[in-house]
Amino acid sequence: MSEFVLKDGARRQVVATGVKVVKVLTGGAKTYSAGDSIGGVQELEVGGANAAGVLLQSISVIDAENHRSSLGLVFFDNTVSGNTDIADGNAFDLSVGDDLGKVVGVVKIDTNDYVSYDSDELVVATKTGIGLVMAPASDKAIRVAIIDEVGHERTAANTLQIDFGFLQG
């Protein structure tokens, strides 16, 4: 067992209980500019998580359109009041006054993180050993906004999937 510390200073033990959350970002054909939110704020139901918190261990991005998009994933530990400012296709605009304290971290997926095993049509990027500590809100959900850092055009719905791997404490 290892220990992690929440934002409020509370210490928790990590046990080998894993939770996998899969998000397929919906939406049809759309052109995203650099800095646009993809899919709006996503809620990740972390199941049996409680006040002990969770540890984000891994992220896998599966892109069926081979964009190899550079992405920023901004994680929140509670509902974001500026949800309309982080809607799909809008420029990411965080309401600093209300939402800054809800940010628990950012994970970046870079273009060179992707690998292909399907004639370059399907590409996958995986980040492991992230170790980002989060305390879910009372509804046992973590929120994440996915930001397109370069801009690209999606030609079909359901072509971007992100898998999140958590450990529970």
PDB file of C-alpha atoms in Angstrom:
ATOM      1  CA  MET A   1       0.000   0.000   0.000  1.00  0.00           C
ATOM      2  CA  SER A   2       1.059   3.552  -0.608  1.00  0.00           C
ATOM      3  CA  GLU A   3      -0.250   6.814   0.738  1.00  0.00           C
ATOM      4  CA  PHE A   4      -1.495   9.925  -1.006  1.00  0.00           C
ATOM      5  CA  VAL A   5      -2.592  13.323   0.288  1.00  0.00           C
ATOM      6  CA  LEU A   6      -5.773  15.159  -0.747  1.00  0.00           C
ATOM      7  CA  LYS A   7      -5.918  18.913  -1.364  1.00  0.00           C
ATOM      8  CA  ASP A   8      -7.223  19.474   2.167  1.00  0.00           C
ATOM      9  CA  GLY A   9      -4.184  17.701   3.636  1.00  0.00           C
ATOM     10  CA  ALA A  10      -6.003  14.493   4.574  1.00  0.00           C
ATOM     11  CA  ARG A  11      -3.925  11.335   4.074  1.00  0.00           C
ATOM     12  CA  ARG A  12      -5.372   8.230   2.415  1.00  0.00           C
ATOM     13  CA  GLN A  13      -4.130   4.740   1.626  1.00  0.00           C
ATOM     14  CA  VAL A  14      -4.221   3.433  -1.942  1.00  0.00           C
ATOM     15  CA  VAL A  15      -5.536  -0.075  -2.256  1.00  0.00           C
ATOM     16  CA  ALA A  16      -5.361  -2.185  -5.387  1.00  0.00           C
ATOM     17  CA  THR A  17      -8.957  -1.492  -6.408  1.00  0.00           C
ATOM     18  CA  GLY A  18      -9.188  -0.240  -9.961  1.00  0.00           C
ATOM     19  CA  VAL A  19     -11.969   1.655 -11.688  1.00  0.00           C
ATOM     20  CA  LYS A  20     -12.012   2.064 -15.458  1.00  0.00           C
ATOM     21  CA  VAL A  21     -14.169   4.819 -16.933  1.00  0.00           C
ATOM     22  CA  VAL A  22     -14.659   4.992 -20.708  1.00  0.00           C
ATOM     23  CA  LYS A  23     -15.893   8.164 -22.430  1.00  0.00           C
ATOM     24  CA  VAL A  24     -16.746   8.225 -26.128  1.00  0.00           C
ATOM     25  CA  LEU A  25     -17.000  11.854 -27.154  1.00  0.00           C
ATOM     26  CA  THR A  26     -20.146  12.285 -29.191  1.00  0.00           C
ATOM     27  CA  GLY A  27     -20.973  14.865 -31.788  1.00  0.00           C
ATOM     28  CA  GLY A  28     -20.976  14.927 -35.530  1.00  0.00           C
ATOM     29  CA  ALA A  29     -18.657  16.455 -38.072  1.00  0.00           C
ATOM     30  CA  LYS A  30     -17.105  19.595 -36.632  1.00  0.00           C
ATOM     31  CA  THR A  31     -14.035  21.760 -37.035  1.00  0.00           C
ATOM     32  CA  TYR A  32     -12.225  22.607 -33.807  1.00  0.00           C
ATOM     33  CA  SER A  33      -9.857  25.543 -33.467  1.00  0.00           C
ATOM     34  CA  ALA A  34      -6.855  25.595 -31.163  1.00  0.00           C
ATOM     35  CA  GLY A  35      -8.121  26.040 -27.617  1.00  0.00           C
ATOM     36  CA  ASP A  36     -11.624  24.649 -28.248  1.00  0.00           C
ATOM     37  CA  SER A  37     -13.325  22.263 -25.865  1.00  0.00           C
ATOM     38  CA  ILE A  38     -14.089  18.823 -27.298  1.00  0.00           C
ATOM     39  CA  GLY A  39     -17.355  17.412 -25.980  1.00  0.00           C
ATOM     40  CA  GLY A  40     -17.859  19.934 -23.188  1.00  0.00           C
ATOM     41  CA  VAL A  41     -17.357  19.037 -19.529  1.00  0.00           C
ATOM     42  CA  GLN A  42     -17.452  15.257 -19.084  1.00  0.00           C
ATOM     43  CA  GLU A  43     -18.519  13.559 -15.859  1.00  0.00           C
ATOM     44  CA  LEU A  44     -16.509  10.492 -14.919  1.00  0.00           C
ATOM     45  CA  GLU A  45     -18.493   8.286 -12.557  1.00  0.00           C
ATOM     46  CA  VAL A  46     -15.845   6.678 -10.390  1.00  0.00           C
ATOM     47  CA  GLY A  47     -18.226   4.139  -8.896  1.00  0.00           C
ATOM     48  CA  GLY A  48     -17.503   3.173  -5.328  1.00  0.00           C
ATOM     49  CA  ALA A  49     -15.274   6.152  -4.698  1.00  0.00           C
ATOM     50  CA  ASN A  50     -15.888   7.855  -1.399  1.00  0.00           C
ATOM     51  CA  ALA A  51     -14.355  10.629   0.645  1.00  0.00           C
ATOM     52  CA  ALA A  52     -11.115   8.658   0.579  1.00  0.00           C
ATOM     53  CA  GLY A  53     -10.589   9.871  -2.971  1.00  0.00           C
ATOM     54  CA  VAL A  54      -9.156   8.370  -6.120  1.00  0.00           C
ATOM     55  CA  LEU A  55      -5.801   8.374  -7.860  1.00  0.00           C
ATOM     56  CA  LEU A  56      -5.754   8.864 -11.638  1.00  0.00           C
ATOM     57  CA  GLN A  57      -3.297   6.229 -12.809  1.00  0.00           C
ATOM     58  CA  SER A  58      -3.661   6.133 -16.601  1.00  0.00           C
ATOM     59  CA  ILE A  59      -5.312   7.675 -19.657  1.00  0.00           C
ATOM     60  CA  SER A  60      -5.649   6.147 -23.115  1.00  0.00           C
ATOM     61  CA  VAL A  61      -6.877   8.180 -26.084  1.00  0.00           C
ATOM     62  CA  ILE A  62      -8.211   6.148 -29.012  1.00  0.00           C
ATOM     63  CA  ASP A  63      -8.596   8.216 -32.181  1.00  0.00           C
ATOM     64  CA  ALA A  64     -10.317   6.472 -35.096  1.00  0.00           C
ATOM     65  CA  GLU A  65      -9.614   9.408 -37.433  1.00  0.00           C
ATOM     66  CA  ASN A  66      -5.823   9.435 -36.954  1.00  0.00           C
ATOM     67  CA  HIS A  67      -5.615  13.114 -36.005  1.00  0.00           C
ATOM     68  CA  ARG A  68      -2.947  12.490 -33.362  1.00  0.00           C
ATOM     69  CA  SER A  69      -4.427  15.497 -31.610  1.00  0.00           C
ATOM     70  CA  SER A  70      -2.467  17.324 -28.969  1.00  0.00           C
ATOM     71  CA  LEU A  71      -4.911  17.469 -26.054  1.00  0.00           C
ATOM     72  CA  GLY A  72      -5.034  19.066 -22.643  1.00  0.00           C
ATOM     73  CA  LEU A  73      -7.260  17.342 -20.088  1.00  0.00           C
ATOM     74  CA  VAL A  74      -8.254  19.657 -17.226  1.00  0.00           C
ATOM     75  CA  PHE A  75      -9.630  17.818 -14.168  1.00  0.00           C
ATOM     76  CA  PHE A  76     -12.097  19.268 -11.644  1.00  0.00           C
ATOM     77  CA  ASP A  77     -13.217  17.836  -8.301  1.00  0.00           C
ATOM     78  CA  ASN A  78     -16.677  19.398  -8.439  1.00  0.00           C
ATOM     79  CA  THR A  79     -19.301  20.815 -10.799  1.00  0.00           C
ATOM     80  CA  VAL A  80     -17.938  23.624 -12.951  1.00  0.00           C
ATOM     81  CA  SER A  81     -20.174  26.704 -12.909  1.00  0.00           C
ATOM     82  CA  GLY A  82     -18.920  27.826 -16.315  1.00  0.00           C
ATOM     83  CA  ASN A  83     -20.198  24.716 -18.107  1.00  0.00           C
ATOM     84  CA  THR A  84     -21.659  26.827 -20.919  1.00  0.00           C
ATOM     85  CA  ASP A  85     -18.242  28.418 -21.470  1.00  0.00           C
ATOM     86  CA  ILE A  86     -16.713  24.959 -21.843  1.00  0.00           C
ATOM     87  CA  ALA A  87     -19.319  23.598 -24.281  1.00  0.00           C
ATOM     88  CA  ASP A  88     -18.372  21.456 -27.275  1.00  0.00           C
ATOM     89  CA  GLY A  89     -16.695  23.574 -29.933  1.00  0.00           C
ATOM     90  CA  ASN A  90     -16.425  26.692 -27.757  1.00  0.00           C
ATOM     91  CA  ALA A  91     -13.119  28.212 -26.758  1.00  0.00           C
ATOM     92  CA  PHE A  92     -12.151  26.890 -23.315  1.00  0.00           C
ATOM     93  CA  ASP A  93     -12.909  29.697 -20.871  1.00  0.00           C
ATOM     94  CA  LEU A  94     -12.688  28.881 -17.191  1.00  0.00           C
ATOM     95  CA  SER A  95     -14.641  31.052 -14.763  1.00  0.00           C
ATOM     96  CA  VAL A  96     -11.658  31.934 -12.583  1.00  0.00           C
ATOM     97  CA  GLY A  97     -13.571  33.302  -9.605  1.00  0.00           C
ATOM     98  CA  ASP A  98     -15.787  30.286  -9.048  1.00  0.00           C
ATOM     99  CA  ASP A  99     -13.922  27.426 -10.671  1.00  0.00           C
ATOM    100  CA  LEU A 100     -10.199  27.965 -10.140  1.00  0.00           C
ATOM    101  CA  GLY A 101     -10.244  26.142  -6.784  1.00  0.00           C
ATOM    102  CA  LYS A 102     -11.960  23.144  -8.393  1.00  0.00           C
ATOM    103  CA  VAL A 103      -9.044  22.420 -10.746  1.00  0.00           C
ATOM    104  CA  VAL A 104      -7.017  19.466  -9.474  1.00  0.00           C
ATOM    105  CA  GLY A 105      -4.631  19.082 -12.374  1.00  0.00           C
ATOM    106  CA  VAL A 106      -3.924  18.856 -16.071  1.00  0.00           C
ATOM    107  CA  VAL A 107      -2.652  15.954 -18.158  1.00  0.00           C
ATOM    108  CA  LYS A 108      -1.260  16.605 -21.633  1.00  0.00           C
ATOM    109  CA  ILE A 109      -1.391  14.194 -24.546  1.00  0.00           C
ATOM    110  CA  ASP A 110       1.149  15.209 -27.187  1.00  0.00           C
ATOM    111  CA  THR A 111       1.171  14.366 -30.880  1.00  0.00           C
ATOM    112  CA  ASN A 112       4.209  12.103 -30.480  1.00  0.00           C
ATOM    113  CA  ASP A 113       2.445  10.035 -27.762  1.00  0.00           C
ATOM    114  CA  TYR A 114       0.342   8.217 -30.390  1.00  0.00           C
ATOM    115  CA  VAL A 115       1.129   4.835 -31.920  1.00  0.00           C
ATOM    116  CA  SER A 116      -0.658   2.998 -34.708  1.00  0.00           C
ATOM    117  CA  TYR A 117      -1.289  -0.679 -35.336  1.00  0.00           C
ATOM    118  CA  ASP A 118      -4.054  -0.403 -37.926  1.00  0.00           C
ATOM    119  CA  SER A 119      -2.559   1.029 -41.136  1.00  0.00           C
ATOM    120  CA  ASP A 120      -2.527   4.477 -39.520  1.00  0.00           C
ATOM    121  CA  GLU A 121      -6.316   4.683 -39.355  1.00  0.00           C
ATOM    122  CA  LEU A 122      -6.612   3.986 -35.639  1.00  0.00           C
ATOM    123  CA  VAL A 123      -4.095   5.606 -33.307  1.00  0.00           C
ATOM    124  CA  VAL A 124      -3.744   5.241 -29.544  1.00  0.00           C
ATOM    125  CA  ALA A 125      -1.899   7.358 -26.977  1.00  0.00           C
ATOM    126  CA  THR A 126      -1.415   6.101 -23.417  1.00  0.00           C
ATOM    127  CA  LYS A 127      -0.106   7.911 -20.343  1.00  0.00           C
ATOM    128  CA  THR A 128       0.617   5.770 -17.279  1.00  0.00           C
ATOM    129  CA  GLY A 129       1.883   6.464 -13.782  1.00  0.00           C
ATOM    130  CA  ILE A 130       0.077   9.814 -13.662  1.00  0.00           C
ATOM    131  CA  GLY A 131      -0.582   9.811  -9.904  1.00  0.00           C
ATOM    132  CA  LEU A 132      -3.059  12.713  -9.835  1.00  0.00           C
ATOM    133  CA  VAL A 133      -4.945  12.683  -6.512  1.00  0.00           C
ATOM    134  CA  MET A 134      -8.633  13.635  -6.626  1.00  0.00           C
ATOM    135  CA  ALA A 135     -11.498  13.761  -4.149  1.00  0.00           C
ATOM    136  CA  PRO A 136     -14.753  13.262  -6.060  1.00  0.00           C
ATOM    137  CA  ALA A 137     -17.739  15.491  -5.381  1.00  0.00           C
ATOM    138  CA  SER A 138     -20.641  14.165  -3.309  1.00  0.00           C
ATOM    139  CA  ASP A 139     -22.123  12.629  -6.487  1.00  0.00           C
ATOM    140  CA  LYS A 140     -18.960  10.489  -6.797  1.00  0.00           C
ATOM    141  CA  ALA A 141     -17.972  12.074 -10.100  1.00  0.00           C
ATOM    142  CA  ILE A 142     -14.823  13.732 -11.363  1.00  0.00           C
ATOM    143  CA  ARG A 143     -15.193  16.308 -14.136  1.00  0.00           C
ATOM    144  CA  VAL A 144     -12.828  16.747 -17.069  1.00  0.00           C
ATOM    145  CA  ALA A 145     -12.652  19.201 -19.947  1.00  0.00           C
ATOM    146  CA  ILE A 146     -10.784  18.071 -23.069  1.00  0.00           C
ATOM    147  CA  ILE A 147      -9.048  20.894 -24.913  1.00  0.00           C
ATOM    148  CA  ASP A 148      -7.856  20.645 -28.524  1.00  0.00           C
ATOM    149  CA  GLU A 149      -4.489  22.393 -28.440  1.00  0.00           C
ATOM    150  CA  VAL A 150      -3.892  22.587 -32.199  1.00  0.00           C
ATOM    151  CA  GLY A 151      -7.249  22.400 -33.984  1.00  0.00           C
ATOM    152  CA  HIS A 152      -8.572  19.764 -36.370  1.00  0.00           C
ATOM    153  CA  GLU A 153     -11.689  18.613 -38.185  1.00  0.00           C
ATOM    154  CA  ARG A 154     -13.711  15.611 -37.004  1.00  0.00           C
ATOM    155  CA  THR A 155     -15.548  14.040 -39.914  1.00  0.00           C
ATOM    156  CA  ALA A 156     -17.802  11.632 -37.989  1.00  0.00           C
ATOM    157  CA  ALA A 157     -19.390  11.077 -34.594  1.00  0.00           C
ATOM    158  CA  ASN A 158     -17.964   8.778 -31.930  1.00  0.00           C
ATOM    159  CA  THR A 159     -14.428   8.644 -33.321  1.00  0.00           C
ATOM    160  CA  LEU A 160     -12.618   9.816 -30.178  1.00  0.00           C
ATOM    161  CA  GLN A 161     -12.617   7.662 -27.044  1.00  0.00           C
ATOM    162  CA  ILE A 162     -10.778   8.304 -23.801  1.00  0.00           C
ATOM    163  CA  ASP A 163     -10.274   5.587 -21.163  1.00  0.00           C
ATOM    164  CA  PHE A 164      -9.439   6.686 -17.615  1.00  0.00           C
ATOM    165  CA  GLY A 165      -7.908   4.291 -15.077  1.00  0.00           C
ATOM    166  CA  PHE A 166      -8.334   5.131 -11.382  1.00  0.00           C
ATOM    167  CA  LEU A 167      -7.185   3.534  -8.138  1.00  0.00           C
ATOM    168  CA  GLN A 168      -9.447   3.969  -5.124  1.00  0.00           C
ATOM    169  CA  GLY A 169      -8.267   4.801  -1.649  1.00  0.00           C
TER     170      GLY A 169
END
